[in-house]
């Protein structure tokens, strides 16, 4: 009589889980693998897995890799792969491998991994997903390319949620206007955004703030205020960073407008004293102020001479100003 015993090893099981259901773009969380040997009498060796992260997930700059499974765990910062090789687990044993990952593009990231062992071959496949949420996008624009000194126009802000499946809350930003602009009184505020829009003055500068706004997935909103140009020149304006609870910190928005001072005019007689029926030259000098960043068009003036002075005959009219000068003899 002969007999023999054969032990059939059950493969290891693996589960994986992200440390959070969602993270902001460029945010970091943990990814943990739990491996269990379900056999009651058989140890497993050569336990291994390789997890290729989906596009938009990478190993964090500080991987913080930990391993209680033995063998060799590998996770290189900036790469898209975590692996374990040559691990062992006693009967009924369990262990973990954990690493930090970073989201580099927005969207839902689905990820699966399969485990194996020398004695049992391939085990199960575990799946997990995480949502990487992009921050809101901010756009701003003035209602005109230029305004006259002390003239006004609108300043409009557009806030967009670029995420197709995730709403954003706690949206906010601040904008300090340049020295040549101020919020008009009244401010003319109109808004389709939730949350609170405030205007005011801080250290002599006009400020606009949005706080506590919410946007559904793929939604946008706008608000605008009236501004006045109080100093000539190109007024460049860049907001602070826009933020949200789910999407973290986004970028800024920039716009510029030219505030244009009126031309100046000077006049002079030469000579300043003449005999009756004598002739003097009257010269007008028109200047576009140096602070202006744009050319001036439609420049015009009219001068009515006092009693006792008339345009000479001939008038010897000449001009470097363009346009149409008129001075009728007599």
PDB file of C-alpha atoms in Angstrom:
ATOM      1  CA  UNK A   1       0.000   0.000   0.000  1.00  0.00           C
ATOM      2  CA  UNK A   2       1.310   3.419  -0.843  1.00  0.00           C
ATOM      3  CA  UNK A   3      -0.035   6.838   0.039  1.00  0.00           C
ATOM      4  CA  UNK A   4       0.954  10.454  -0.639  1.00  0.00           C
ATOM      5  CA  UNK A   5      -0.224  13.821   0.439  1.00  0.00           C
ATOM      6  CA  UNK A   6      -0.546  16.874  -1.816  1.00  0.00           C
ATOM      7  CA  UNK A   7      -1.043  20.378  -0.444  1.00  0.00           C
ATOM      8  CA  UNK A   8      -2.745  22.760  -2.827  1.00  0.00           C
ATOM      9  CA  UNK A   9      -1.835  26.330  -1.898  1.00  0.00           C
ATOM     10  CA  UNK A  10      -4.458  29.012  -2.177  1.00  0.00           C
ATOM     11  CA  UNK A  11      -3.046  32.196  -3.754  1.00  0.00           C
ATOM     12  CA  UNK A  12      -2.618  35.334  -1.667  1.00  0.00           C
ATOM     13  CA  UNK A  13      -5.276  38.023  -1.702  1.00  0.00           C
ATOM     14  CA  UNK A  14      -4.629  41.704  -2.219  1.00  0.00           C
ATOM     15  CA  UNK A  15      -6.722  44.771  -1.534  1.00  0.00           C
ATOM     16  CA  UNK A  16      -5.764  48.328  -2.335  1.00  0.00           C
ATOM     17  CA  UNK A  17      -7.094  51.652  -1.143  1.00  0.00           C
ATOM     18  CA  UNK A  18      -6.306  55.323  -1.606  1.00  0.00           C
ATOM     19  CA  UNK A  19      -6.068  57.452   1.508  1.00  0.00           C
ATOM     20  CA  UNK A  20      -8.766  59.812   0.246  1.00  0.00           C
ATOM     21  CA  UNK A  21     -11.670  59.630  -2.181  1.00  0.00           C
ATOM     22  CA  UNK A  22     -10.437  62.780  -3.918  1.00  0.00           C
ATOM     23  CA  UNK A  23      -7.435  65.095  -3.880  1.00  0.00           C
ATOM     24  CA  UNK A  24      -6.794  68.495  -5.452  1.00  0.00           C
ATOM     25  CA  UNK A  25      -4.679  68.749  -8.580  1.00  0.00           C
ATOM     26  CA  UNK A  26      -1.027  68.201  -7.543  1.00  0.00           C
ATOM     27  CA  UNK A  27      -2.280  67.019  -4.158  1.00  0.00           C
ATOM     28  CA  UNK A  28      -0.856  63.977  -2.379  1.00  0.00           C
ATOM     29  CA  UNK A  29      -2.395  61.021  -0.559  1.00  0.00           C
ATOM     30  CA  UNK A  30      -1.418  57.452   0.346  1.00  0.00           C
ATOM     31  CA  UNK A  31      -1.961  54.263  -1.627  1.00  0.00           C
ATOM     32  CA  UNK A  32      -1.965  51.152   0.559  1.00  0.00           C
ATOM     33  CA  UNK A  33      -1.811  47.472  -0.463  1.00  0.00           C
ATOM     34  CA  UNK A  34      -2.906  44.785   2.017  1.00  0.00           C
ATOM     35  CA  UNK A  35      -1.731  41.247   1.259  1.00  0.00           C
ATOM     36  CA  UNK A  36      -3.091  38.199   3.097  1.00  0.00           C
ATOM     37  CA  UNK A  37      -2.044  34.533   3.058  1.00  0.00           C
ATOM     38  CA  UNK A  38      -5.356  32.654   3.456  1.00  0.00           C
ATOM     39  CA  UNK A  39      -3.679  29.247   3.904  1.00  0.00           C
ATOM     40  CA  UNK A  40      -3.886  27.807   7.429  1.00  0.00           C
ATOM     41  CA  UNK A  41      -0.840  25.558   7.157  1.00  0.00           C
ATOM     42  CA  UNK A  42       1.174  26.747   4.158  1.00  0.00           C
ATOM     43  CA  UNK A  43       3.558  29.674   3.999  1.00  0.00           C
ATOM     44  CA  UNK A  44       3.778  31.613   0.741  1.00  0.00           C
ATOM     45  CA  UNK A  45       6.987  32.859  -0.836  1.00  0.00           C
ATOM     46  CA  UNK A  46       7.845  34.924  -3.869  1.00  0.00           C
ATOM     47  CA  UNK A  47       4.832  37.106  -3.286  1.00  0.00           C
ATOM     48  CA  UNK A  48       4.812  39.850  -5.902  1.00  0.00           C
ATOM     49  CA  UNK A  49       2.771  42.509  -7.607  1.00  0.00           C
ATOM     50  CA  UNK A  50       3.322  45.410  -9.981  1.00  0.00           C
ATOM     51  CA  UNK A  51       0.892  48.298 -10.008  1.00  0.00           C
ATOM     52  CA  UNK A  52       1.038  50.574 -13.049  1.00  0.00           C
ATOM     53  CA  UNK A  53      -0.654  53.828 -12.097  1.00  0.00           C
ATOM     54  CA  UNK A  54      -3.108  55.370 -14.574  1.00  0.00           C
ATOM     55  CA  UNK A  55      -2.176  58.515 -16.474  1.00  0.00           C
ATOM     56  CA  UNK A  56      -2.367  61.499 -14.145  1.00  0.00           C
ATOM     57  CA  UNK A  57      -1.068  59.688 -11.059  1.00  0.00           C
ATOM     58  CA  UNK A  58       2.623  59.422 -10.149  1.00  0.00           C
ATOM     59  CA  UNK A  59       4.699  58.509  -7.131  1.00  0.00           C
ATOM     60  CA  UNK A  60       4.930  61.617  -4.939  1.00  0.00           C
ATOM     61  CA  UNK A  61       8.195  63.594  -4.679  1.00  0.00           C
ATOM     62  CA  UNK A  62       8.573  62.120  -1.189  1.00  0.00           C
ATOM     63  CA  UNK A  63       7.309  58.549  -1.665  1.00  0.00           C
ATOM     64  CA  UNK A  64       7.354  57.638   2.068  1.00  0.00           C
ATOM     65  CA  UNK A  65       7.446  53.985   0.980  1.00  0.00           C
ATOM     66  CA  UNK A  66       6.798  51.460   3.755  1.00  0.00           C
ATOM     67  CA  UNK A  67       6.768  47.646   3.591  1.00  0.00           C
ATOM     68  CA  UNK A  68       5.960  45.002   6.210  1.00  0.00           C
ATOM     69  CA  UNK A  69       5.900  42.152   3.681  1.00  0.00           C
ATOM     70  CA  UNK A  70       9.620  41.509   3.305  1.00  0.00           C
ATOM     71  CA  UNK A  71      11.144  41.117  -0.112  1.00  0.00           C
ATOM     72  CA  UNK A  72      11.802  44.295  -2.111  1.00  0.00           C
ATOM     73  CA  UNK A  73       9.301  47.096  -2.565  1.00  0.00           C
ATOM     74  CA  UNK A  74      10.094  49.706  -5.229  1.00  0.00           C
ATOM     75  CA  UNK A  75       8.509  53.119  -5.859  1.00  0.00           C
ATOM     76  CA  UNK A  76      10.605  55.832  -7.518  1.00  0.00           C
ATOM     77  CA  UNK A  77       9.489  59.457  -7.108  1.00  0.00           C
ATOM     78  CA  UNK A  78       7.885  60.771 -10.292  1.00  0.00           C
ATOM     79  CA  UNK A  79       7.416  57.313 -11.811  1.00  0.00           C
ATOM     80  CA  UNK A  80       4.123  55.565 -12.498  1.00  0.00           C
ATOM     81  CA  UNK A  81       4.786  52.202 -10.926  1.00  0.00           C
ATOM     82  CA  UNK A  82       4.890  50.471  -7.506  1.00  0.00           C
ATOM     83  CA  UNK A  83       6.142  46.899  -7.221  1.00  0.00           C
ATOM     84  CA  UNK A  84       6.828  44.192  -4.663  1.00  0.00           C
ATOM     85  CA  UNK A  85       9.024  41.146  -5.306  1.00  0.00           C
ATOM     86  CA  UNK A  86      10.250  38.173  -3.233  1.00  0.00           C
ATOM     87  CA  UNK A  87       8.012  38.730  -0.218  1.00  0.00           C
ATOM     88  CA  UNK A  88       7.025  35.949   2.182  1.00  0.00           C
ATOM     89  CA  UNK A  89       4.080  35.411   4.504  1.00  0.00           C
ATOM     90  CA  UNK A  90       3.472  32.648   7.007  1.00  0.00           C
ATOM     91  CA  UNK A  91       0.184  30.739   7.133  1.00  0.00           C
ATOM     92  CA  UNK A  92      -2.639  33.156   7.999  1.00  0.00           C
ATOM     93  CA  UNK A  93      -0.185  36.034   7.752  1.00  0.00           C
ATOM     94  CA  UNK A  94      -0.839  39.512   6.375  1.00  0.00           C
ATOM     95  CA  UNK A  95       1.231  42.572   5.563  1.00  0.00           C
ATOM     96  CA  UNK A  96       1.054  45.988   3.940  1.00  0.00           C
ATOM     97  CA  UNK A  97       2.899  48.127   1.406  1.00  0.00           C
ATOM     98  CA  UNK A  98       2.159  51.856   1.399  1.00  0.00           C
ATOM     99  CA  UNK A  99       3.377  54.760  -0.717  1.00  0.00           C
ATOM    100  CA  UNK A 100       2.431  58.379  -1.351  1.00  0.00           C
ATOM    101  CA  UNK A 101       1.018  59.287  -4.772  1.00  0.00           C
ATOM    102  CA  UNK A 102       0.353  62.638  -6.452  1.00  0.00           C
ATOM    103  CA  UNK A 103      -2.371  63.681  -8.905  1.00  0.00           C
ATOM    104  CA  UNK A 104      -0.969  65.513 -11.913  1.00  0.00           C
ATOM    105  CA  UNK A 105      -4.064  65.705 -14.136  1.00  0.00           C
ATOM    106  CA  UNK A 106      -7.708  66.033 -13.197  1.00  0.00           C
ATOM    107  CA  UNK A 107     -10.378  63.364 -13.498  1.00  0.00           C
ATOM    108  CA  UNK A 108     -11.358  59.977 -12.106  1.00  0.00           C
ATOM    109  CA  UNK A 109      -8.358  57.640 -11.939  1.00  0.00           C
ATOM    110  CA  UNK A 110      -9.190  53.916 -11.992  1.00  0.00           C
ATOM    111  CA  UNK A 111      -6.431  51.550 -10.878  1.00  0.00           C
ATOM    112  CA  UNK A 112      -6.133  47.751 -10.555  1.00  0.00           C
ATOM    113  CA  UNK A 113      -3.423  45.371  -9.341  1.00  0.00           C
ATOM    114  CA  UNK A 114      -2.935  41.560  -9.303  1.00  0.00           C
ATOM    115  CA  UNK A 115      -0.898  39.565  -6.775  1.00  0.00           C
ATOM    116  CA  UNK A 116       0.929  36.246  -7.163  1.00  0.00           C
ATOM    117  CA  UNK A 117       3.079  33.811  -5.154  1.00  0.00           C
ATOM    118  CA  UNK A 118       5.491  31.015  -6.000  1.00  0.00           C
ATOM    119  CA  UNK A 119       3.432  28.199  -4.424  1.00  0.00           C
ATOM    120  CA  UNK A 120       0.027  29.270  -5.685  1.00  0.00           C
ATOM    121  CA  UNK A 121       0.471  31.285  -8.834  1.00  0.00           C
ATOM    122  CA  UNK A 122      -1.748  34.254  -9.644  1.00  0.00           C
ATOM    123  CA  UNK A 123      -4.223  35.521  -7.080  1.00  0.00           C
ATOM    124  CA  UNK A 124      -6.995  38.094  -7.255  1.00  0.00           C
ATOM    125  CA  UNK A 125      -7.153  41.522  -8.823  1.00  0.00           C
ATOM    126  CA  UNK A 126      -8.050  44.500  -6.641  1.00  0.00           C
ATOM    127  CA  UNK A 127      -9.485  47.767  -7.948  1.00  0.00           C
ATOM    128  CA  UNK A 128      -9.570  51.268  -6.497  1.00  0.00           C
ATOM    129  CA  UNK A 129     -10.277  54.753  -7.839  1.00  0.00           C
ATOM    130  CA  UNK A 130      -9.572  58.317  -6.833  1.00  0.00           C
ATOM    131  CA  UNK A 131     -10.775  61.636  -8.203  1.00  0.00           C
ATOM    132  CA  UNK A 132      -8.206  64.355  -8.877  1.00  0.00           C
ATOM    133  CA  UNK A 133      -9.978  67.707  -8.766  1.00  0.00           C
ATOM    134  CA  UNK A 134      -8.719  70.698 -10.745  1.00  0.00           C
ATOM    135  CA  UNK A 135      -8.929  74.183  -9.182  1.00  0.00           C
ATOM    136  CA  UNK A 136     -11.299  76.808 -10.584  1.00  0.00           C
ATOM    137  CA  UNK A 137     -10.193  78.944 -13.525  1.00  0.00           C
ATOM    138  CA  UNK A 138     -10.355  82.745 -13.331  1.00  0.00           C
ATOM    139  CA  UNK A 139     -10.638  85.156 -16.271  1.00  0.00           C
ATOM    140  CA  UNK A 140     -10.894  88.953 -16.065  1.00  0.00           C
ATOM    141  CA  UNK A 141     -11.513  91.677 -18.629  1.00  0.00           C
ATOM    142  CA  UNK A 142     -12.060  95.424 -18.752  1.00  0.00           C
ATOM    143  CA  UNK A 143     -15.021  96.723 -20.708  1.00  0.00           C
ATOM    144  CA  UNK A 144     -12.816  98.939 -22.892  1.00  0.00           C
ATOM    145  CA  UNK A 145      -9.203  98.992 -24.070  1.00  0.00           C
ATOM    146  CA  UNK A 146      -8.845 102.604 -22.910  1.00  0.00           C
ATOM    147  CA  UNK A 147     -10.768 105.233 -20.976  1.00  0.00           C
ATOM    148  CA  UNK A 148     -10.235 108.973 -20.512  1.00  0.00           C
ATOM    149  CA  UNK A 149      -8.790 110.215 -17.235  1.00  0.00           C
ATOM    150  CA  UNK A 150     -11.627 110.182 -14.666  1.00  0.00           C
ATOM    151  CA  UNK A 151     -13.708 108.113 -17.088  1.00  0.00           C
ATOM    152  CA  UNK A 152     -15.158 104.726 -16.233  1.00  0.00           C
ATOM    153  CA  UNK A 153     -15.785 101.220 -17.535  1.00  0.00           C
ATOM    154  CA  UNK A 154     -16.591  97.757 -16.190  1.00  0.00           C
ATOM    155  CA  UNK A 155     -14.234  95.142 -14.775  1.00  0.00           C
ATOM    156  CA  UNK A 156     -15.662  91.638 -15.228  1.00  0.00           C
ATOM    157  CA  UNK A 157     -14.510  88.401 -13.590  1.00  0.00           C
ATOM    158  CA  UNK A 158     -15.463  84.971 -14.947  1.00  0.00           C
ATOM    159  CA  UNK A 159     -15.030  81.913 -12.704  1.00  0.00           C
ATOM    160  CA  UNK A 160     -15.102  78.452 -14.316  1.00  0.00           C
ATOM    161  CA  UNK A 161     -15.202  74.915 -12.899  1.00  0.00           C
ATOM    162  CA  UNK A 162     -13.176  72.811 -15.377  1.00  0.00           C
ATOM    163  CA  UNK A 163     -14.129  69.505 -13.704  1.00  0.00           C
ATOM    164  CA  UNK A 164     -16.704  67.442 -15.582  1.00  0.00           C
ATOM    165  CA  UNK A 165     -17.868  65.375 -12.609  1.00  0.00           C
ATOM    166  CA  UNK A 166     -16.971  67.304  -9.441  1.00  0.00           C
ATOM    167  CA  UNK A 167     -18.534  70.437  -8.001  1.00  0.00           C
ATOM    168  CA  UNK A 168     -16.389  73.052  -6.285  1.00  0.00           C
ATOM    169  CA  UNK A 169     -17.107  74.961  -3.087  1.00  0.00           C
ATOM    170  CA  UNK A 170     -15.342  77.585  -1.028  1.00  0.00           C
ATOM    171  CA  UNK A 171     -14.204  79.388  -4.173  1.00  0.00           C
ATOM    172  CA  UNK A 172     -12.478  82.686  -3.489  1.00  0.00           C
ATOM    173  CA  UNK A 173      -9.846  85.205  -4.614  1.00  0.00           C
ATOM    174  CA  UNK A 174      -8.806  88.803  -4.062  1.00  0.00           C
ATOM    175  CA  UNK A 175      -7.874  91.534  -6.528  1.00  0.00           C
ATOM    176  CA  UNK A 176      -6.043  94.748  -5.646  1.00  0.00           C
ATOM    177  CA  UNK A 177      -6.389  97.369  -8.381  1.00  0.00           C
ATOM    178  CA  UNK A 178      -3.329  99.348  -9.548  1.00  0.00           C
ATOM    179  CA  UNK A 179      -2.808 102.900  -8.323  1.00  0.00           C
ATOM    180  CA  UNK A 180      -4.365 104.425 -11.454  1.00  0.00           C
ATOM    181  CA  UNK A 181      -7.749 102.722 -10.979  1.00  0.00           C
ATOM    182  CA  UNK A 182     -10.377 102.779  -8.273  1.00  0.00           C
ATOM    183  CA  UNK A 183     -13.778 101.205  -7.710  1.00  0.00           C
ATOM    184  CA  UNK A 184     -16.529 103.610  -8.756  1.00  0.00           C
ATOM    185  CA  UNK A 185     -19.080 105.032  -6.320  1.00  0.00           C
ATOM    186  CA  UNK A 186     -21.593 103.421  -6.531  1.00  0.00           C
ATOM    187  CA  UNK A 187     -19.727 100.276  -7.549  1.00  0.00           C
ATOM    188  CA  UNK A 188     -22.398  99.008 -10.009  1.00  0.00           C
ATOM    189  CA  UNK A 189     -21.927  95.430  -8.804  1.00  0.00           C
ATOM    190  CA  UNK A 190     -23.765  92.724 -10.756  1.00  0.00           C
ATOM    191  CA  UNK A 191     -23.210  89.011 -10.135  1.00  0.00           C
ATOM    192  CA  UNK A 192     -24.369  85.516 -11.104  1.00  0.00           C
ATOM    193  CA  UNK A 193     -21.964  83.949  -8.597  1.00  0.00           C
ATOM    194  CA  UNK A 194     -22.992  82.502  -5.261  1.00  0.00           C
ATOM    195  CA  UNK A 195     -20.921  83.444  -2.245  1.00  0.00           C
ATOM    196  CA  UNK A 196     -20.045  87.016  -1.312  1.00  0.00           C
ATOM    197  CA  UNK A 197     -18.500  89.764  -3.439  1.00  0.00           C
ATOM    198  CA  UNK A 198     -17.076  92.730  -1.517  1.00  0.00           C
ATOM    199  CA  UNK A 199     -15.319  95.932  -2.561  1.00  0.00           C
ATOM    200  CA  UNK A 200     -13.365  98.369  -0.443  1.00  0.00           C
ATOM    201  CA  UNK A 201     -10.097 100.200   0.108  1.00  0.00           C
ATOM    202  CA  UNK A 202      -6.953  98.826   1.736  1.00  0.00           C
ATOM    203  CA  UNK A 203      -3.914 101.072   2.230  1.00  0.00           C
ATOM    204  CA  UNK A 204      -5.248 103.449  -0.403  1.00  0.00           C
ATOM    205  CA  UNK A 205      -5.820 100.772  -3.042  1.00  0.00           C
ATOM    206  CA  UNK A 206      -9.225  99.582  -4.243  1.00  0.00           C
ATOM    207  CA  UNK A 207      -9.839  95.867  -3.668  1.00  0.00           C
ATOM    208  CA  UNK A 208     -12.396  93.326  -4.902  1.00  0.00           C
ATOM    209  CA  UNK A 209     -12.925  89.985  -3.151  1.00  0.00           C
ATOM    210  CA  UNK A 210     -14.984  86.855  -3.789  1.00  0.00           C
ATOM    211  CA  UNK A 211     -15.486  84.274  -1.021  1.00  0.00           C
ATOM    212  CA  UNK A 212     -17.565  81.160  -0.405  1.00  0.00           C
ATOM    213  CA  UNK A 213     -18.754  80.616  -3.973  1.00  0.00           C
ATOM    214  CA  UNK A 214     -19.874  77.230  -5.313  1.00  0.00           C
ATOM    215  CA  UNK A 215     -19.974  75.892  -8.869  1.00  0.00           C
ATOM    216  CA  UNK A 216     -21.453  72.685 -10.234  1.00  0.00           C
ATOM    217  CA  UNK A 217     -19.357  70.523 -12.540  1.00  0.00           C
ATOM    218  CA  UNK A 218     -18.550  72.332 -15.831  1.00  0.00           C
ATOM    219  CA  UNK A 219     -20.412  75.448 -14.633  1.00  0.00           C
ATOM    220  CA  UNK A 220     -19.303  79.093 -14.632  1.00  0.00           C
ATOM    221  CA  UNK A 221     -20.408  82.422 -13.195  1.00  0.00           C
ATOM    222  CA  UNK A 222     -19.531  86.093 -13.643  1.00  0.00           C
ATOM    223  CA  UNK A 223     -19.567  89.301 -11.672  1.00  0.00           C
ATOM    224  CA  UNK A 224     -18.581  92.842 -12.583  1.00  0.00           C
ATOM    225  CA  UNK A 225     -17.924  96.192 -10.931  1.00  0.00           C
ATOM    226  CA  UNK A 226     -17.463  99.689 -12.302  1.00  0.00           C
ATOM    227  CA  UNK A 227     -13.994 101.236 -12.178  1.00  0.00           C
ATOM    228  CA  UNK A 228     -12.687 104.766 -12.747  1.00  0.00           C
ATOM    229  CA  UNK A 229      -9.291 105.806 -14.166  1.00  0.00           C
ATOM    230  CA  UNK A 230      -7.609 108.237 -11.770  1.00  0.00           C
ATOM    231  CA  UNK A 231      -4.040 108.358 -13.155  1.00  0.00           C
ATOM    232  CA  UNK A 232      -2.882 108.294 -16.789  1.00  0.00           C
ATOM    233  CA  UNK A 233      -0.896 105.406 -18.225  1.00  0.00           C
ATOM    234  CA  UNK A 234      -1.236 101.673 -18.788  1.00  0.00           C
ATOM    235  CA  UNK A 235      -2.813 100.085 -15.725  1.00  0.00           C
ATOM    236  CA  UNK A 236      -1.749  96.433 -15.414  1.00  0.00           C
ATOM    237  CA  UNK A 237      -3.845  94.363 -13.040  1.00  0.00           C
ATOM    238  CA  UNK A 238      -3.247  90.779 -11.820  1.00  0.00           C
ATOM    239  CA  UNK A 239      -5.466  89.085  -9.268  1.00  0.00           C
ATOM    240  CA  UNK A 240      -4.391  86.922  -6.386  1.00  0.00           C
ATOM    241  CA  UNK A 241      -4.547  83.124  -6.717  1.00  0.00           C
ATOM    242  CA  UNK A 242      -8.022  81.611  -6.919  1.00  0.00           C
ATOM    243  CA  UNK A 243      -8.722  78.749  -4.506  1.00  0.00           C
ATOM    244  CA  UNK A 244     -11.404  76.189  -3.712  1.00  0.00           C
ATOM    245  CA  UNK A 245     -11.987  73.541  -1.074  1.00  0.00           C
ATOM    246  CA  UNK A 246     -11.892  70.540  -3.415  1.00  0.00           C
ATOM    247  CA  UNK A 247      -9.535  71.778  -6.123  1.00  0.00           C
ATOM    248  CA  UNK A 248      -6.978  73.618  -4.034  1.00  0.00           C
ATOM    249  CA  UNK A 249      -5.109  76.591  -5.443  1.00  0.00           C
ATOM    250  CA  UNK A 250      -5.381  77.663  -9.068  1.00  0.00           C
ATOM    251  CA  UNK A 251      -3.841  80.513 -11.005  1.00  0.00           C
ATOM    252  CA  UNK A 252      -4.249  84.265 -11.364  1.00  0.00           C
ATOM    253  CA  UNK A 253      -5.951  86.382 -14.010  1.00  0.00           C
ATOM    254  CA  UNK A 254      -4.496  89.492 -15.655  1.00  0.00           C
ATOM    255  CA  UNK A 255      -5.841  92.376 -17.723  1.00  0.00           C
ATOM    256  CA  UNK A 256      -4.743  95.910 -18.581  1.00  0.00           C
ATOM    257  CA  UNK A 257      -6.351  99.167 -19.585  1.00  0.00           C
ATOM    258  CA  UNK A 258      -4.999 102.523 -20.756  1.00  0.00           C
ATOM    259  CA  UNK A 259      -6.108 105.608 -18.857  1.00  0.00           C
ATOM    260  CA  UNK A 260      -5.644 108.568 -21.182  1.00  0.00           C
ATOM    261  CA  UNK A 261      -5.120 112.162 -20.000  1.00  0.00           C
ATOM    262  CA  UNK A 262      -6.349 114.968 -22.303  1.00  0.00           C
ATOM    263  CA  UNK A 263      -3.839 116.844 -24.454  1.00  0.00           C
ATOM    264  CA  UNK A 264      -2.352 120.081 -23.166  1.00  0.00           C
ATOM    265  CA  UNK A 265      -2.112 123.329 -25.129  1.00  0.00           C
ATOM    266  CA  UNK A 266       0.159 126.352 -24.803  1.00  0.00           C
ATOM    267  CA  UNK A 267       0.111 129.585 -26.854  1.00  0.00           C
ATOM    268  CA  UNK A 268       2.545 132.446 -27.321  1.00  0.00           C
ATOM    269  CA  UNK A 269       2.867 135.688 -29.357  1.00  0.00           C
ATOM    270  CA  UNK A 270       6.183 136.618 -30.974  1.00  0.00           C
ATOM    271  CA  UNK A 271       6.895 139.454 -30.656  1.00  0.00           C
ATOM    272  CA  UNK A 272       4.742 140.312 -27.670  1.00  0.00           C
ATOM    273  CA  UNK A 273       4.537 144.040 -28.552  1.00  0.00           C
ATOM    274  CA  UNK A 274       3.581 145.427 -31.979  1.00  0.00           C
ATOM    275  CA  UNK A 275       2.498 148.776 -33.448  1.00  0.00           C
ATOM    276  CA  UNK A 276      -1.044 149.355 -34.664  1.00  0.00           C
ATOM    277  CA  UNK A 277      -1.445 147.346 -37.884  1.00  0.00           C
ATOM    278  CA  UNK A 278       1.763 145.536 -37.054  1.00  0.00           C
ATOM    279  CA  UNK A 279       2.088 141.729 -37.320  1.00  0.00           C
ATOM    280  CA  UNK A 280       3.012 139.125 -34.703  1.00  0.00           C
ATOM    281  CA  UNK A 281       3.106 135.335 -34.903  1.00  0.00           C
ATOM    282  CA  UNK A 282       0.717 133.391 -32.682  1.00  0.00           C
ATOM    283  CA  UNK A 283       1.923 129.825 -32.027  1.00  0.00           C
ATOM    284  CA  UNK A 284      -0.078 127.003 -30.435  1.00  0.00           C
ATOM    285  CA  UNK A 285       1.813 123.990 -29.030  1.00  0.00           C
ATOM    286  CA  UNK A 286      -0.263 120.855 -28.378  1.00  0.00           C
ATOM    287  CA  UNK A 287       1.221 118.020 -26.327  1.00  0.00           C
ATOM    288  CA  UNK A 288       0.129 114.449 -25.666  1.00  0.00           C
ATOM    289  CA  UNK A 289       1.132 114.016 -21.983  1.00  0.00           C
ATOM    290  CA  UNK A 290       4.125 111.746 -21.463  1.00  0.00           C
ATOM    291  CA  UNK A 291       2.159 109.514 -19.090  1.00  0.00           C
ATOM    292  CA  UNK A 292      -0.179 108.467 -21.885  1.00  0.00           C
ATOM    293  CA  UNK A 293       0.687 105.147 -23.475  1.00  0.00           C
ATOM    294  CA  UNK A 294      -1.508 105.696 -26.529  1.00  0.00           C
ATOM    295  CA  UNK A 295      -1.761 108.217 -29.343  1.00  0.00           C
ATOM    296  CA  UNK A 296      -4.477 110.857 -29.164  1.00  0.00           C
ATOM    297  CA  UNK A 297      -6.848 111.391 -32.080  1.00  0.00           C
ATOM    298  CA  UNK A 298      -9.550 113.934 -32.807  1.00  0.00           C
ATOM    299  CA  UNK A 299      -7.490 116.658 -31.129  1.00  0.00           C
ATOM    300  CA  UNK A 300      -9.227 120.020 -31.535  1.00  0.00           C
ATOM    301  CA  UNK A 301      -9.425 123.563 -30.194  1.00  0.00           C
ATOM    302  CA  UNK A 302     -10.946 126.915 -31.107  1.00  0.00           C
ATOM    303  CA  UNK A 303      -9.484 130.313 -30.213  1.00  0.00           C
ATOM    304  CA  UNK A 304     -11.535 133.505 -30.491  1.00  0.00           C
ATOM    305  CA  UNK A 305      -9.169 136.470 -30.692  1.00  0.00           C
ATOM    306  CA  UNK A 306      -9.914 139.499 -28.525  1.00  0.00           C
ATOM    307  CA  UNK A 307     -11.209 142.782 -30.008  1.00  0.00           C
ATOM    308  CA  UNK A 308      -8.419 144.659 -31.740  1.00  0.00           C
ATOM    309  CA  UNK A 309      -6.643 141.550 -33.075  1.00  0.00           C
ATOM    310  CA  UNK A 310      -7.478 139.802 -36.375  1.00  0.00           C
ATOM    311  CA  UNK A 311      -5.857 137.098 -38.479  1.00  0.00           C
ATOM    312  CA  UNK A 312      -3.304 138.778 -40.765  1.00  0.00           C
ATOM    313  CA  UNK A 313      -3.456 138.915 -44.547  1.00  0.00           C
ATOM    314  CA  UNK A 314      -1.733 136.742 -45.660  1.00  0.00           C
ATOM    315  CA  UNK A 315      -2.121 134.498 -42.612  1.00  0.00           C
ATOM    316  CA  UNK A 316       1.060 132.412 -43.154  1.00  0.00           C
ATOM    317  CA  UNK A 317      -0.759 129.439 -41.583  1.00  0.00           C
ATOM    318  CA  UNK A 318       1.359 126.323 -41.094  1.00  0.00           C
ATOM    319  CA  UNK A 319       0.915 123.234 -38.936  1.00  0.00           C
ATOM    320  CA  UNK A 320       2.708 120.018 -37.861  1.00  0.00           C
ATOM    321  CA  UNK A 321      -0.382 118.673 -36.126  1.00  0.00           C
ATOM    322  CA  UNK A 322      -2.292 116.995 -38.931  1.00  0.00           C
ATOM    323  CA  UNK A 323      -6.006 117.458 -38.957  1.00  0.00           C
ATOM    324  CA  UNK A 324      -7.431 120.655 -40.446  1.00  0.00           C
ATOM    325  CA  UNK A 325      -6.221 124.043 -39.162  1.00  0.00           C
ATOM    326  CA  UNK A 326      -8.411 127.002 -40.091  1.00  0.00           C
ATOM    327  CA  UNK A 327      -7.566 130.719 -39.785  1.00  0.00           C
ATOM    328  CA  UNK A 328      -9.427 132.999 -42.201  1.00  0.00           C
ATOM    329  CA  UNK A 329      -7.547 136.184 -43.072  1.00  0.00           C
ATOM    330  CA  UNK A 330      -9.203 139.251 -41.577  1.00  0.00           C
TER     331      UNK A 330
END
